[in-house]
Short mmCIF file of C-alpha atoms in Angstrom, two decimals:
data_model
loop_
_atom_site.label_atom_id
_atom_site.label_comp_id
_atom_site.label_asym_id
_atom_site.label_seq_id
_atom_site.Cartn_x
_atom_site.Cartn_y
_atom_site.Cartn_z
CA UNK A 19 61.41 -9.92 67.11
CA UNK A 20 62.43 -8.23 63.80
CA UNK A 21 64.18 -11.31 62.88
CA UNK A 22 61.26 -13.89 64.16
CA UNK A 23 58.55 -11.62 62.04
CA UNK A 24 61.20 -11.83 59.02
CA UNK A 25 61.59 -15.64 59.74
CA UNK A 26 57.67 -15.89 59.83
CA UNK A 27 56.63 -13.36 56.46
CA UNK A 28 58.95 -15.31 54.51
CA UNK A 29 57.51 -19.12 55.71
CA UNK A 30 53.53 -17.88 54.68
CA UNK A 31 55.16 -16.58 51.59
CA UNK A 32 56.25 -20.62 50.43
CA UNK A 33 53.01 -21.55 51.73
CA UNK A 34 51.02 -19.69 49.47
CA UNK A 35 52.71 -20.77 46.71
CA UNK A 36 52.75 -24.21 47.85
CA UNK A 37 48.80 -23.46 47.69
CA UNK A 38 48.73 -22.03 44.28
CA UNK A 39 50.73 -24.50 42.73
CA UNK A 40 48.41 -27.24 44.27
CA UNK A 41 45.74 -25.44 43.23
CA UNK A 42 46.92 -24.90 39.50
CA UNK A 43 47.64 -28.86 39.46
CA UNK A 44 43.86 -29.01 40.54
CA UNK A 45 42.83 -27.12 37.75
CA UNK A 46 44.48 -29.36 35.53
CA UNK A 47 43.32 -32.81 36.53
CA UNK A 48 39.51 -31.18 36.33
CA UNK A 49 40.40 -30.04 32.93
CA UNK A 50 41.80 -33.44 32.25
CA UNK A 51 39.15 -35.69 33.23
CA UNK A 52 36.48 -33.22 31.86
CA UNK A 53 38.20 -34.64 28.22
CA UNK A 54 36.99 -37.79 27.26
CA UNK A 55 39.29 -40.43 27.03
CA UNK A 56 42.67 -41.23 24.32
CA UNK A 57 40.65 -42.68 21.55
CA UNK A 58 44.28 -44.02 20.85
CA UNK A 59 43.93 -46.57 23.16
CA UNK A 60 42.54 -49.63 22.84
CA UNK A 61 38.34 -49.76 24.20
CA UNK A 62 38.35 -52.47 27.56
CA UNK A 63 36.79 -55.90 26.08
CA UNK A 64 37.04 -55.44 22.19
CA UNK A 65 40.00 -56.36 20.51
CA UNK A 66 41.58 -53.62 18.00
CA UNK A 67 39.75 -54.91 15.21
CA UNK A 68 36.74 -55.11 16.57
CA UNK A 69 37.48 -51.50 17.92
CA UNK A 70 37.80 -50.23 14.23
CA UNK A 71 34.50 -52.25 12.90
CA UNK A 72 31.46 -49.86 12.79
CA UNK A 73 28.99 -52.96 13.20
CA UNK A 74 30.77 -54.48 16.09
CA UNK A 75 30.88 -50.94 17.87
CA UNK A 76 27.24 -50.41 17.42
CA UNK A 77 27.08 -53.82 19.08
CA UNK A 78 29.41 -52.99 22.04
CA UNK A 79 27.64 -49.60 22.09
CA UNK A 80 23.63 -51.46 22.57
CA UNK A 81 25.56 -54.02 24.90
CA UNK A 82 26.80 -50.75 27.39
CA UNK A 83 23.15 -49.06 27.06
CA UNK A 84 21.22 -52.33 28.00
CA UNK A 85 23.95 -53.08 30.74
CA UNK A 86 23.61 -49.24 31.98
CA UNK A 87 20.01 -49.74 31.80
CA UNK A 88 19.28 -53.06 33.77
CA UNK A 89 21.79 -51.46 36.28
CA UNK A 90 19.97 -48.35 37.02
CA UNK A 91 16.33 -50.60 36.83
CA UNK A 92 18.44 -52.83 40.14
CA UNK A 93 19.29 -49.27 41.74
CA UNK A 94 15.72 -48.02 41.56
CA UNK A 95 14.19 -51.58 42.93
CA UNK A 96 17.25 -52.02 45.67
CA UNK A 97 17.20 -48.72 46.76
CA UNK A 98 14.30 -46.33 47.84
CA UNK A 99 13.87 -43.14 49.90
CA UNK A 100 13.81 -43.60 53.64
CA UNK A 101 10.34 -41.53 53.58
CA UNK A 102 8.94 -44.39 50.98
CA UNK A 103 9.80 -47.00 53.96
CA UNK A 104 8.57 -45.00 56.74
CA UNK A 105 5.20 -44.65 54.13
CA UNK A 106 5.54 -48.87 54.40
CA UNK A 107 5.23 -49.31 57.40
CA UNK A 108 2.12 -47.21 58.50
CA UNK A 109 0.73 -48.72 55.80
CA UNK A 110 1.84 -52.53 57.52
CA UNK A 111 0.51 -51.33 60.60
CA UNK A 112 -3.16 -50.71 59.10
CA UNK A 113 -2.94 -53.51 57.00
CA UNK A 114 -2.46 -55.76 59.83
CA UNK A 115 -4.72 -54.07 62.21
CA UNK A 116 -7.33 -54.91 59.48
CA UNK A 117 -6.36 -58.52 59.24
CA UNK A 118 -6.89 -58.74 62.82
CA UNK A 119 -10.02 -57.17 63.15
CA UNK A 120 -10.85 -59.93 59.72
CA UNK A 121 -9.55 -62.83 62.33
CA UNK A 122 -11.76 -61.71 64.71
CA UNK A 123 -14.73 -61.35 63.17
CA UNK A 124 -14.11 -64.61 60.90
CA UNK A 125 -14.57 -66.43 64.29
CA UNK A 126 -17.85 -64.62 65.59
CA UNK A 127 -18.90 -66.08 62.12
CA UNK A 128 -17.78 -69.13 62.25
CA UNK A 129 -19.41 -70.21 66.02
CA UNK A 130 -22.78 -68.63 64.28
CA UNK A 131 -22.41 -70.88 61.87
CA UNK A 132 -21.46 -73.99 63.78
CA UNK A 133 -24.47 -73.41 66.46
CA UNK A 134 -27.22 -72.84 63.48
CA UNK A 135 -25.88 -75.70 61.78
CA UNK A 136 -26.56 -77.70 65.69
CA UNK A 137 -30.28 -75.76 65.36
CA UNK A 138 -31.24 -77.13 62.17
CA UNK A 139 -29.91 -80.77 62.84
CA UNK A 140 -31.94 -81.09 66.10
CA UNK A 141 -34.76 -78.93 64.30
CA UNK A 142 -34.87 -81.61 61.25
CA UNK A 143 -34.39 -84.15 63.81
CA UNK A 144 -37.56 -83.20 65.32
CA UNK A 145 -39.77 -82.47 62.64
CA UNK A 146 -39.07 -85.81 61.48
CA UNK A 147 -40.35 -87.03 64.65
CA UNK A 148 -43.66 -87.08 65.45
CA UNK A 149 -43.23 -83.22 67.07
CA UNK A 150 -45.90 -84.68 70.02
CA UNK A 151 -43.60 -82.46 71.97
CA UNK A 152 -42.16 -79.18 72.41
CA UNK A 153 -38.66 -77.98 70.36
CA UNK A 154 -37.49 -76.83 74.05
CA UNK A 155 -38.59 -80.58 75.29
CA UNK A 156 -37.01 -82.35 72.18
CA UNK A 157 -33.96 -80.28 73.00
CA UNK A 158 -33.34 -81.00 76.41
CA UNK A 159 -34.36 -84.88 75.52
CA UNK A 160 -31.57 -84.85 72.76
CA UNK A 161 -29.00 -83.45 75.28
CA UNK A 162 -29.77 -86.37 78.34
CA UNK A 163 -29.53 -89.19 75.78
CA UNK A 164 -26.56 -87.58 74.02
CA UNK A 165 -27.99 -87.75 70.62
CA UNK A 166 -26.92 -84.35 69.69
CA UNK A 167 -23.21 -84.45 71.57
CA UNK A 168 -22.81 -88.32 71.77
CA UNK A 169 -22.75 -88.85 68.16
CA UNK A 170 -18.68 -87.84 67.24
CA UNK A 171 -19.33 -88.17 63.94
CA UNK A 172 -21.90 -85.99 63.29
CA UNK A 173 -20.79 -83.51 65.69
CA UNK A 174 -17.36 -83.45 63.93
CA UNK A 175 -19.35 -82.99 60.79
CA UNK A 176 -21.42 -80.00 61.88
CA UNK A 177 -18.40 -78.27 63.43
CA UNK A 178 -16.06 -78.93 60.37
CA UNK A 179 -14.61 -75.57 59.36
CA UNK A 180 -14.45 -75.40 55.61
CA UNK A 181 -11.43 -73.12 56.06
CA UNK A 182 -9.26 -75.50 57.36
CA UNK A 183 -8.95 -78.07 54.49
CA UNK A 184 -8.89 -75.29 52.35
CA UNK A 185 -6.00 -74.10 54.34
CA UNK A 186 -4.43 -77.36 54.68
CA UNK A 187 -4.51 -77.56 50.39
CA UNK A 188 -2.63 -73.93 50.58
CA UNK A 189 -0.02 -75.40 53.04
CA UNK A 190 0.67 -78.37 50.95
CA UNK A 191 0.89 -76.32 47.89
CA UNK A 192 3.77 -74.35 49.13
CA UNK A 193 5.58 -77.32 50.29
CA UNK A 194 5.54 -78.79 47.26
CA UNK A 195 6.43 -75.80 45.05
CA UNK A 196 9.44 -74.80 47.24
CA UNK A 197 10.64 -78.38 46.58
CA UNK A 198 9.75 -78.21 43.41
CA UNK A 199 12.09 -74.58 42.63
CA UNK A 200 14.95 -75.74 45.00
CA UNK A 201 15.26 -78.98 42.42
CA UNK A 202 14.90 -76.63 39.03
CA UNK A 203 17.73 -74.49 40.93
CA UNK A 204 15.75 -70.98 40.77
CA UNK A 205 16.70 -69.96 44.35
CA UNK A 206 15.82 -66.60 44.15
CA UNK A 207 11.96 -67.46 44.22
CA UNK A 208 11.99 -70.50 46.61
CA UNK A 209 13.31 -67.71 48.83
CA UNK A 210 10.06 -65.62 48.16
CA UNK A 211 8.04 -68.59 48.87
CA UNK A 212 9.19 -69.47 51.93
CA UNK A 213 9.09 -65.70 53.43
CA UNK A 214 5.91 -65.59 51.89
CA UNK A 215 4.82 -68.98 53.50
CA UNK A 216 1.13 -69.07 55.33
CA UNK A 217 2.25 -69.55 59.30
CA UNK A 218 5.97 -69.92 58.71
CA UNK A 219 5.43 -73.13 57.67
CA UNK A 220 8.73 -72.91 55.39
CA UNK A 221 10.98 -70.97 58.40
CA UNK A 222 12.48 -73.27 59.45
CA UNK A 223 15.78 -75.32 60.26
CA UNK A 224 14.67 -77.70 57.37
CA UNK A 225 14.74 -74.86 55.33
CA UNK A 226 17.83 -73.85 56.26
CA UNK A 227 19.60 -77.54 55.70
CA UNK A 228 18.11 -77.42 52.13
CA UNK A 229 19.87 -74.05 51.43
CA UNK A 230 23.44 -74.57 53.10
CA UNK A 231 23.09 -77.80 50.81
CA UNK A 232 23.05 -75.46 47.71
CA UNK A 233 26.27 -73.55 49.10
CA UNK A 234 27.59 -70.72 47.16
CA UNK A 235 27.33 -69.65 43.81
CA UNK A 236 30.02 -67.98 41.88
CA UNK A 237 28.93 -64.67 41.01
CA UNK A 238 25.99 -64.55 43.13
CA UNK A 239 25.30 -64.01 46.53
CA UNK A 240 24.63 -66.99 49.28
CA UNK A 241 20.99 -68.55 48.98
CA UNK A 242 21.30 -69.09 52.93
CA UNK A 243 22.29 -65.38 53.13
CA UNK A 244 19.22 -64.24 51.63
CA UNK A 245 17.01 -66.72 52.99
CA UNK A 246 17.46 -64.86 56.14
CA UNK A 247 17.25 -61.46 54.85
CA UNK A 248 14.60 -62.24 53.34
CA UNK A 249 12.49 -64.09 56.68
CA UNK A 250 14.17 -61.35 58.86
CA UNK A 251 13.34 -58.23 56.94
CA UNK A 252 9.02 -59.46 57.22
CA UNK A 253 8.92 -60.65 60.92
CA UNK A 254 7.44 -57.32 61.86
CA UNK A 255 4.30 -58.85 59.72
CA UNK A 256 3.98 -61.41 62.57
CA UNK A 257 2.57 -61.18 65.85
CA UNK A 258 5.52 -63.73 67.23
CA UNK A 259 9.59 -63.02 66.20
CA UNK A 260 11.56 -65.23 64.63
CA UNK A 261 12.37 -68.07 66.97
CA UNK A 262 15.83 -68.32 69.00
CA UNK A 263 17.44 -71.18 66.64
CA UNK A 264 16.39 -69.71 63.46
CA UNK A 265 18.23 -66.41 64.63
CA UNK A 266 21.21 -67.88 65.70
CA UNK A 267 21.63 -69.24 62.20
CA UNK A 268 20.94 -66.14 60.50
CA UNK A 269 23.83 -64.56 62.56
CA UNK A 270 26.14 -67.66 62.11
CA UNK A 271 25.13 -66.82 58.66
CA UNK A 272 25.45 -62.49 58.26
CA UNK A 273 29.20 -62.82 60.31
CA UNK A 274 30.09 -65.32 57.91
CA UNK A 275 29.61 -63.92 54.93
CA UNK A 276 31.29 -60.48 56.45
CA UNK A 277 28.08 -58.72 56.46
CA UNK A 278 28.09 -57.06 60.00
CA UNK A 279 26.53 -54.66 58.30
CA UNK A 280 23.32 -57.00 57.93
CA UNK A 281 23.72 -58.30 61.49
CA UNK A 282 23.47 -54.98 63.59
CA UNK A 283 20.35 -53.79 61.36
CA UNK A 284 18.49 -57.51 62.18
CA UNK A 285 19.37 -57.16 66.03
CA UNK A 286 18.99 -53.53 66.19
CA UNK A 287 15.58 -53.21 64.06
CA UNK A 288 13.89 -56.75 63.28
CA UNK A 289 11.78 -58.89 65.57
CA UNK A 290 14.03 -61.41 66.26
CA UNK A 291 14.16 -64.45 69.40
CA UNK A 292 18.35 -63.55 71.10
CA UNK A 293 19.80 -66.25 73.05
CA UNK A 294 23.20 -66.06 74.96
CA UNK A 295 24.89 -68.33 72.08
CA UNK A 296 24.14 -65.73 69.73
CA UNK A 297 25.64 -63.12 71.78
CA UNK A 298 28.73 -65.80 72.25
CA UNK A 299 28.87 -66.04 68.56
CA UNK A 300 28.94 -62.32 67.62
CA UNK A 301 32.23 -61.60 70.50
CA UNK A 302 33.83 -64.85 69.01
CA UNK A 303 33.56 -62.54 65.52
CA UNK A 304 35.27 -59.06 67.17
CA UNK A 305 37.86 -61.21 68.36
CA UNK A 306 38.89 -62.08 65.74
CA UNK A 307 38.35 -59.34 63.43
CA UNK A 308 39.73 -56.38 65.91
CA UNK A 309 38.73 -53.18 64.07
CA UNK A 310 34.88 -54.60 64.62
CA UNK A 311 35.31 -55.83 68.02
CA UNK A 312 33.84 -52.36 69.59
CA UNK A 313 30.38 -52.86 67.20
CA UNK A 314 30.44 -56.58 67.86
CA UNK A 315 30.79 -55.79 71.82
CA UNK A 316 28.38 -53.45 71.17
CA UNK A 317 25.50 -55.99 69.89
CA UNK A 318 26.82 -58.95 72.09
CA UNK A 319 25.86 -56.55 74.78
CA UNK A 320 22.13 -55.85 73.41
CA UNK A 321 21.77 -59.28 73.08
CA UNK A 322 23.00 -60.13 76.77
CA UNK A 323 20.47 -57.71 77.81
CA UNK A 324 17.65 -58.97 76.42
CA UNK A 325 18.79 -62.84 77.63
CA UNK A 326 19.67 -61.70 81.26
CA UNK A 327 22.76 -63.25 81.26
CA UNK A 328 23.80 -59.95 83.35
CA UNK A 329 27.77 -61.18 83.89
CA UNK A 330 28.01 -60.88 79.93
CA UNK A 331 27.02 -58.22 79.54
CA UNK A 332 28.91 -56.46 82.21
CA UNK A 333 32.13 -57.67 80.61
CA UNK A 334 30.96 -56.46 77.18
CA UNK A 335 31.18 -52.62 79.18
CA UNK A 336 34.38 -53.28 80.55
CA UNK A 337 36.02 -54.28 77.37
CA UNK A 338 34.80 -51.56 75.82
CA UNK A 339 36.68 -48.92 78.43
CA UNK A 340 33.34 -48.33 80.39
CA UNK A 341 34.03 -48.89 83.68
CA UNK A 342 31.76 -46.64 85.17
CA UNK A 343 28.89 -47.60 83.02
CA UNK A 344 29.75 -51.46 84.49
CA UNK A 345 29.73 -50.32 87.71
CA UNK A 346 26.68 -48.30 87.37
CA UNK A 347 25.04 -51.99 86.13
CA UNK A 348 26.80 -54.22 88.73
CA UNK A 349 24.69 -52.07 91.86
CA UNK A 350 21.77 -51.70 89.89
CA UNK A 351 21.56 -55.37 89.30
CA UNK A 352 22.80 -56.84 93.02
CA UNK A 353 22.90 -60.32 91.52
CA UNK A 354 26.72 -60.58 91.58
CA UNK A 355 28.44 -63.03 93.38
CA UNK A 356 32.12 -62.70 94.55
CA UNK A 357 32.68 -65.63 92.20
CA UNK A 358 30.94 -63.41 89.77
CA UNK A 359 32.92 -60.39 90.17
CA UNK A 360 36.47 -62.36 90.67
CA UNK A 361 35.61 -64.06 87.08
CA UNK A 362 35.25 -60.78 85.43
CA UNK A 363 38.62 -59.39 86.66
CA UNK A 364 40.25 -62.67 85.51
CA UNK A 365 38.42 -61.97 81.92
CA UNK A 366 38.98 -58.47 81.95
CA UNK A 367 42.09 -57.17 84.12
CA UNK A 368 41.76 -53.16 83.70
CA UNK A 369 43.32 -51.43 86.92
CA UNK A 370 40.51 -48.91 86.50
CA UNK A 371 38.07 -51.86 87.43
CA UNK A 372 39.85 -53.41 90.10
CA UNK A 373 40.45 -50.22 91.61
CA UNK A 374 36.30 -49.59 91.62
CA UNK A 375 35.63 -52.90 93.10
CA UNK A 376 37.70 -52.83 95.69
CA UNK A 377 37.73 -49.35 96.78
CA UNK A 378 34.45 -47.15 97.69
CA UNK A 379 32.30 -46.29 94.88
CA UNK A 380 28.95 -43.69 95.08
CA UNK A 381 29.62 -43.77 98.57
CA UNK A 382 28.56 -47.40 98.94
CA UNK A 383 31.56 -49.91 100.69
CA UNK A 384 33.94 -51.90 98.36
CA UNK A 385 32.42 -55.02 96.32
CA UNK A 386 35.88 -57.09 97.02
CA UNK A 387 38.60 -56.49 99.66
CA UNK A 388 41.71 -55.82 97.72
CA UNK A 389 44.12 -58.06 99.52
CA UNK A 390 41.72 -61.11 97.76
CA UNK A 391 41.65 -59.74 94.66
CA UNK A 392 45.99 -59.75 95.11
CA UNK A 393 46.14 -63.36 95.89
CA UNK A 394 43.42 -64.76 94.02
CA UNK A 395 46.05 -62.96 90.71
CA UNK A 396 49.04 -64.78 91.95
CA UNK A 397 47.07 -68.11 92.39
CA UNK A 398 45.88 -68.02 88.48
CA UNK A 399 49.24 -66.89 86.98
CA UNK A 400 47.99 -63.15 86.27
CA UNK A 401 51.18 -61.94 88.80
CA UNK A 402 51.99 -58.90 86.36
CA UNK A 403 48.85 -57.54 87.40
CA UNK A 404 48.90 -58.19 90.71
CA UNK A 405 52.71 -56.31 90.47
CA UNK A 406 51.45 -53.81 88.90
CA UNK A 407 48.42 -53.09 91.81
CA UNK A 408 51.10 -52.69 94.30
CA UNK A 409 53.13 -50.45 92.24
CA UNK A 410 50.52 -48.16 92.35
CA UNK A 411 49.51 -48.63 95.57
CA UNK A 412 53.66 -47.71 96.23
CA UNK A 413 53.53 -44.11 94.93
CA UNK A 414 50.33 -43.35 96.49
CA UNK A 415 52.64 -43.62 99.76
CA UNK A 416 52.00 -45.29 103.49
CA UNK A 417 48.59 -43.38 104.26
CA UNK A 418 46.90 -44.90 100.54
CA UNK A 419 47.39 -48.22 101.98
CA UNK A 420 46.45 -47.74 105.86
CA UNK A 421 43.28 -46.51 104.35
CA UNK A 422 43.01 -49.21 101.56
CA UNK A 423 43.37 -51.74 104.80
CA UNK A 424 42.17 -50.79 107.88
CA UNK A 425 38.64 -49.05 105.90
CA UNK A 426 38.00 -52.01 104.05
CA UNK A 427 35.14 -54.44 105.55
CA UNK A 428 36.85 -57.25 104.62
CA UNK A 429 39.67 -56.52 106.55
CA UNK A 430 41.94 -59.46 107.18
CA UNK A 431 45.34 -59.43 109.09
CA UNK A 432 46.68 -62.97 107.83
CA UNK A 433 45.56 -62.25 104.01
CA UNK A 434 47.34 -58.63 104.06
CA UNK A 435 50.89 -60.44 105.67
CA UNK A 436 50.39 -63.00 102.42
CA UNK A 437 50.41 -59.87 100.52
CA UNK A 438 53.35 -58.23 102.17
CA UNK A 439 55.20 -61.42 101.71
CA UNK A 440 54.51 -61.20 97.70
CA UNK A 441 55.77 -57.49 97.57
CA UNK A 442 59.32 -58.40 99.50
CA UNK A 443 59.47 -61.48 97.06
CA UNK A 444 59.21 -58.72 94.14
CA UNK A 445 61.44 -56.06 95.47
CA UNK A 446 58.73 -53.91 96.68
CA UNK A 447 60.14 -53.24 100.14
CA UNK A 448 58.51 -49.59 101.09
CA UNK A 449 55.29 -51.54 100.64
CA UNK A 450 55.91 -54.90 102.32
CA UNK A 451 57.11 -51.93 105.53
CA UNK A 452 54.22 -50.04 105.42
CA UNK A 453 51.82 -53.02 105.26
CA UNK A 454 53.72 -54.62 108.36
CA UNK A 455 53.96 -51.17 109.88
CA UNK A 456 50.17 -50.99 109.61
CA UNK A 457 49.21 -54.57 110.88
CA UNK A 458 51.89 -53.99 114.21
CA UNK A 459 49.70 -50.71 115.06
CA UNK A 460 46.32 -52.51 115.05
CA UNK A 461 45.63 -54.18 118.71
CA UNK A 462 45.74 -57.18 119.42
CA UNK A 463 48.06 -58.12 116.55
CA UNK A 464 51.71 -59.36 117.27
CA UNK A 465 54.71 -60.62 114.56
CA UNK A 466 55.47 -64.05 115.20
CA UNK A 467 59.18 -64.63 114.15
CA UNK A 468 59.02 -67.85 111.85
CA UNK A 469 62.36 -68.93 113.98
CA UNK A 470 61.18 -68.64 117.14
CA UNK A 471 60.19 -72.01 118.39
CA UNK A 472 59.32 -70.88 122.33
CA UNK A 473 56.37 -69.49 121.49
CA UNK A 474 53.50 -71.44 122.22
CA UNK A 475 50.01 -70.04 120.44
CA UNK A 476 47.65 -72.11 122.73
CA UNK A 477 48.94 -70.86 126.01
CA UNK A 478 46.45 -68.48 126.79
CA UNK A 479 43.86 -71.38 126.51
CA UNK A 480 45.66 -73.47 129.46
CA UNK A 481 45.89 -70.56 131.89
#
C-alpha cells in the first residue's frame, strides 16, 4: 500500500504540472492575440507599396468600414430574435382573420348590390311602361316571360362584378413584370413577385422551369433555391399548402444544394402537400450521404405518415434501430400482409426484428412462423442470415426450439424437415437432431427413409 500511495502522490504531482504548464501556454496565446497584428507583414489585398501610401490606406481603410458595415446591415435583416417571429405570427393570424372577415362581408355586399341593381332594372322597366299595373304584378309578369332572367346579356351585365376585371388587370400585371425581371436578370425580385403573387398565380411548375433555366450563379446562391424558400416560408398566409408537385421540387431542390438544413424546417414547420416520392427522394439522400441518413430517415418517416404509405414508414423505424417502436406500429395498424412483413425483412434483415415477428410479442401470437421466414432467406440469396438464425437458435439449446415449433400457429412438419435439411447442409448438426428429435415426438408423424422404396404412402386409402 505504502508503495501504491507513493506510486499514486508522485503521478498527481506530473499532472499538476502538466496543468500549469498548459495553463501558462494559455496565458500566453490570450496575451498574444490580445496584440494586434506584425505590422511587419504585409496587409491581405494591398501590395507593399500600396501598404506604405497614406492615400491608398485611407482607401483600403473606407473600403473595410463600408464592407463591415453592409455586413452587419445583412446580419440585422437575415437574422432576428425568435420573440420578433413569434410577435409575426400573432400578428399573421389577426391579419388574416381580418381578411377573412373582409371576404366575407365583400360578398354580403356584393349580392346587395347585384339584387338592387335587378330592382331598379325591372323598376325602370316598369315606370317606363304604362304602370296600369302593380310593381308585384309587373314582377311576376317579367319572371313568366323571362324578360328579367331570359335576357343573358343584360343579366350578365347587372351581375358583372367590377372586382373581377380589376382583378384580372392585377393578375396580368404580375405576369408580365415577372417576365419582364427574369429577362433584365434581377432574380432576386422576380422571386418577391412571384411569392407575393395574388392566388399563386406565379407558384408554379412554369415558374420553376423558368428558374432551373437560369441555373447557378457564381457567387450567389441558386434562384430555384430561393424561389422555394421564398413560396415555402409564406404558405402559412394561405388557407391551402403548397401543392404535392411543387413540394417535391423544392426538396429535389434543398437536398441538392446540401441544405438539409432547409428541408427538415419546410417539412417540419411549413404548410406543405407530402407525397410518397418525396419521402423516396429524401432516403435516396441518407443513403448516400451516411452521417445524415438517421435525420433523412427521420423526415422520410414524417412524410410516410402523413401519405399512409404505412410499409415505409415502418422500415424507416427499423433502420433506425427501433424495433419496438415498428412493432408497436405494425399491431396498431393491422394492415400488414405476410407479403408485407416478408418484404420488410428482405429490406431490413435485423435479428432483433425477425426474432419479434416470429416469436410472441405483448402477449399476442407470432406475425410469421419462423420456419418461413428460414426458407423464404435461402430462396432470395440472404443464406448468411438465415445461418446466422439457427446459430442462435443452437445456443439457446433443444427446449428454445421445441417451443419455437410446436407453440407456433403456423406450425408445419414438412417446412421444419426443409429447415433441418439446411442446418445438416451447414454443419449445424445439434440443430438438424433436435428439430428431427422434435418432429418424431409429435403423433402421427413418422421419418420416411428417402431409400426405402417398400413403402407405399397411399395404402391406408385402399384398406
Amino acid at each position: 500500500m505504502r508503495v501504491i500511495e507513493h506510486n499514486s502522490s508522485k503521478i498527481q504531482m506530473q499532472i499538476d504540472e502538466i496543468k500549469q504548464l498548459r495553463a501558462e501556454r494559455d496565458m500566453k496565446e490570450v496575451k498574444h492575440f490580445s496584440f494586434c497584428k506584425n505590422p511587419s507583414k504585409p496587409i491581405p489585398g494591398m501590395t507593399l507599396e500600396e501598404s506604405v501610401n497614406l492615400d491608398a490606406l485611407n482607401k483600403y481603410l473606407k473600403h473595410l468600414e463600408d464592407k463591415y458595415a453592409e455586413i452587419k446591415q445583412l446580419m440585422s435583416k437575415k437574422y432576428v430574435p425568435a420573440q420578433r417571429k413569434a410577435h409575426l405570427e400573432e400578428e399573421m393570424i389577426v391579419i388574416l382573420k381580418r381578411r377573412d372577415e373582409a371576404e366575407n362581408t365583400n360578398k354580403e355586399l356584393q349580392f346587395r348590390h347585384q339584387r338592387l341593381q335587378i330592382i331598379f332594372y325591372a323598376l325602370t322597366s316598369w315606370v317606363k311602361s304604362d304602370m296600369s299595373t302593380s310593381f308585384q304584378d309587373f314582377m311576376k309578369q317579367m319572371e313568366k316571360t323571362k324578360d328579367l332572367y331570359g335576357d343573358q346579356g343584360i343579366v350578365e351585365e347587372l351581375c358583372e362584378d367590377p372586382s373581377k376585371a380589376k382583378e384580372a388587370e392585377i393578375l396580368l400585371y404580375y405576369i408580365e413584370r415577372f417576365n419582364e425581371l427574369i429577362s433584365l436578370g434581377e432574380y432576386e425580385k422576380a422571386i418577391c413577385f412571384a411569392a407575393r403573387s395574388p392566388r399563386r398565380i406565379l407558384q408554379n411548375i412554369g415558374t420553376v422551369e423558368k428558374f432551373k433555366a437560369v441555373g447557378k450563379i457564381r457567387g450567389k446562391p441558386s434562384p430555384l433555391l430561393l424561389f422555394f424558400e421564398a413560396i415555402f416560408s409564406t404558405s402559412h398566409a394561405h388557407r391551402r399548402p403548397i401543392n404535392a408537385e411543387l413540394t417535391l421540387e423544392g426538396i429535389k431542390c434543398g437536398l441538392s444544394e446540401k441544405r438539409l438544413d432547409l428541408v427538415i424546417n419546410w417539412v417540419t414547420q411549413e404548410r406543405l402537400t407530402f407525397s410518397e416520392e418525396a419521402g423516396d427522394v429524401i432516403c435516396a439522400y441518407g443513403e448516400q450521404n451516411t452521417h445524415n441518413k438517421a435525420k433523412c430517415l427521420a423526415l422520410a418517416q414524417i412524410i410516410y405518415n402523413e401519405c399512409n404509405v404505412y410499409n415505409k414508414a415502418v422500415l424507416c423505424l427499423c433502420k433506425q434501430g427501433q424495433i419496438h417502436e415498428a412493432m408497436q406500429y405494425i399491431q396498431q395498424f393491422k394492415d400488414f400482409t405476410s407479403d408485407d412483413l416478408m418484404q420488410l425483412i428482405r429490406l431490413c434483415p435485423h435479428h432483433e426484428l425477425i426474432w419479434c415477428l416470429t416469436k410472441e410479442w405483448n402477449g399476442k401470437p407470432p406475425l410469421l412462423p419462423f420456419g418461413f421466414v428460414i426458407l423464404h432467406l435461402c430462396s432470395v440469396d440472404m443464406k448468411k442470415v438465415a445461418i446466422r438464425l439457427l446459430q442462435e437458435i443452437n445456443e439457446g439449446g433443444k427446449d428454445e426450439i421445441e417451443h419455437l415449433m410446436i407453440n407456433n400457429p403456423f406450425w408445419c412438419p414438412e417446412r421444419w424437415q426443409e429447415v433441418a435439411s439446411i442446418c445438416s447442409q451447414h454443419g449445424l448438426d445439434r440443430v438438424c437432431d433436435d428439430i428431427m428429435s422434435v418432429l418424431r415426438s409429435q403423433a402421427g408423424v413418422a421419418e420416411i427413409s428417402e431409400e426405402d422404396d417398400t413403402v407405399n404412402l397411399m395404402e391406408h386409402v385402399f384398406w
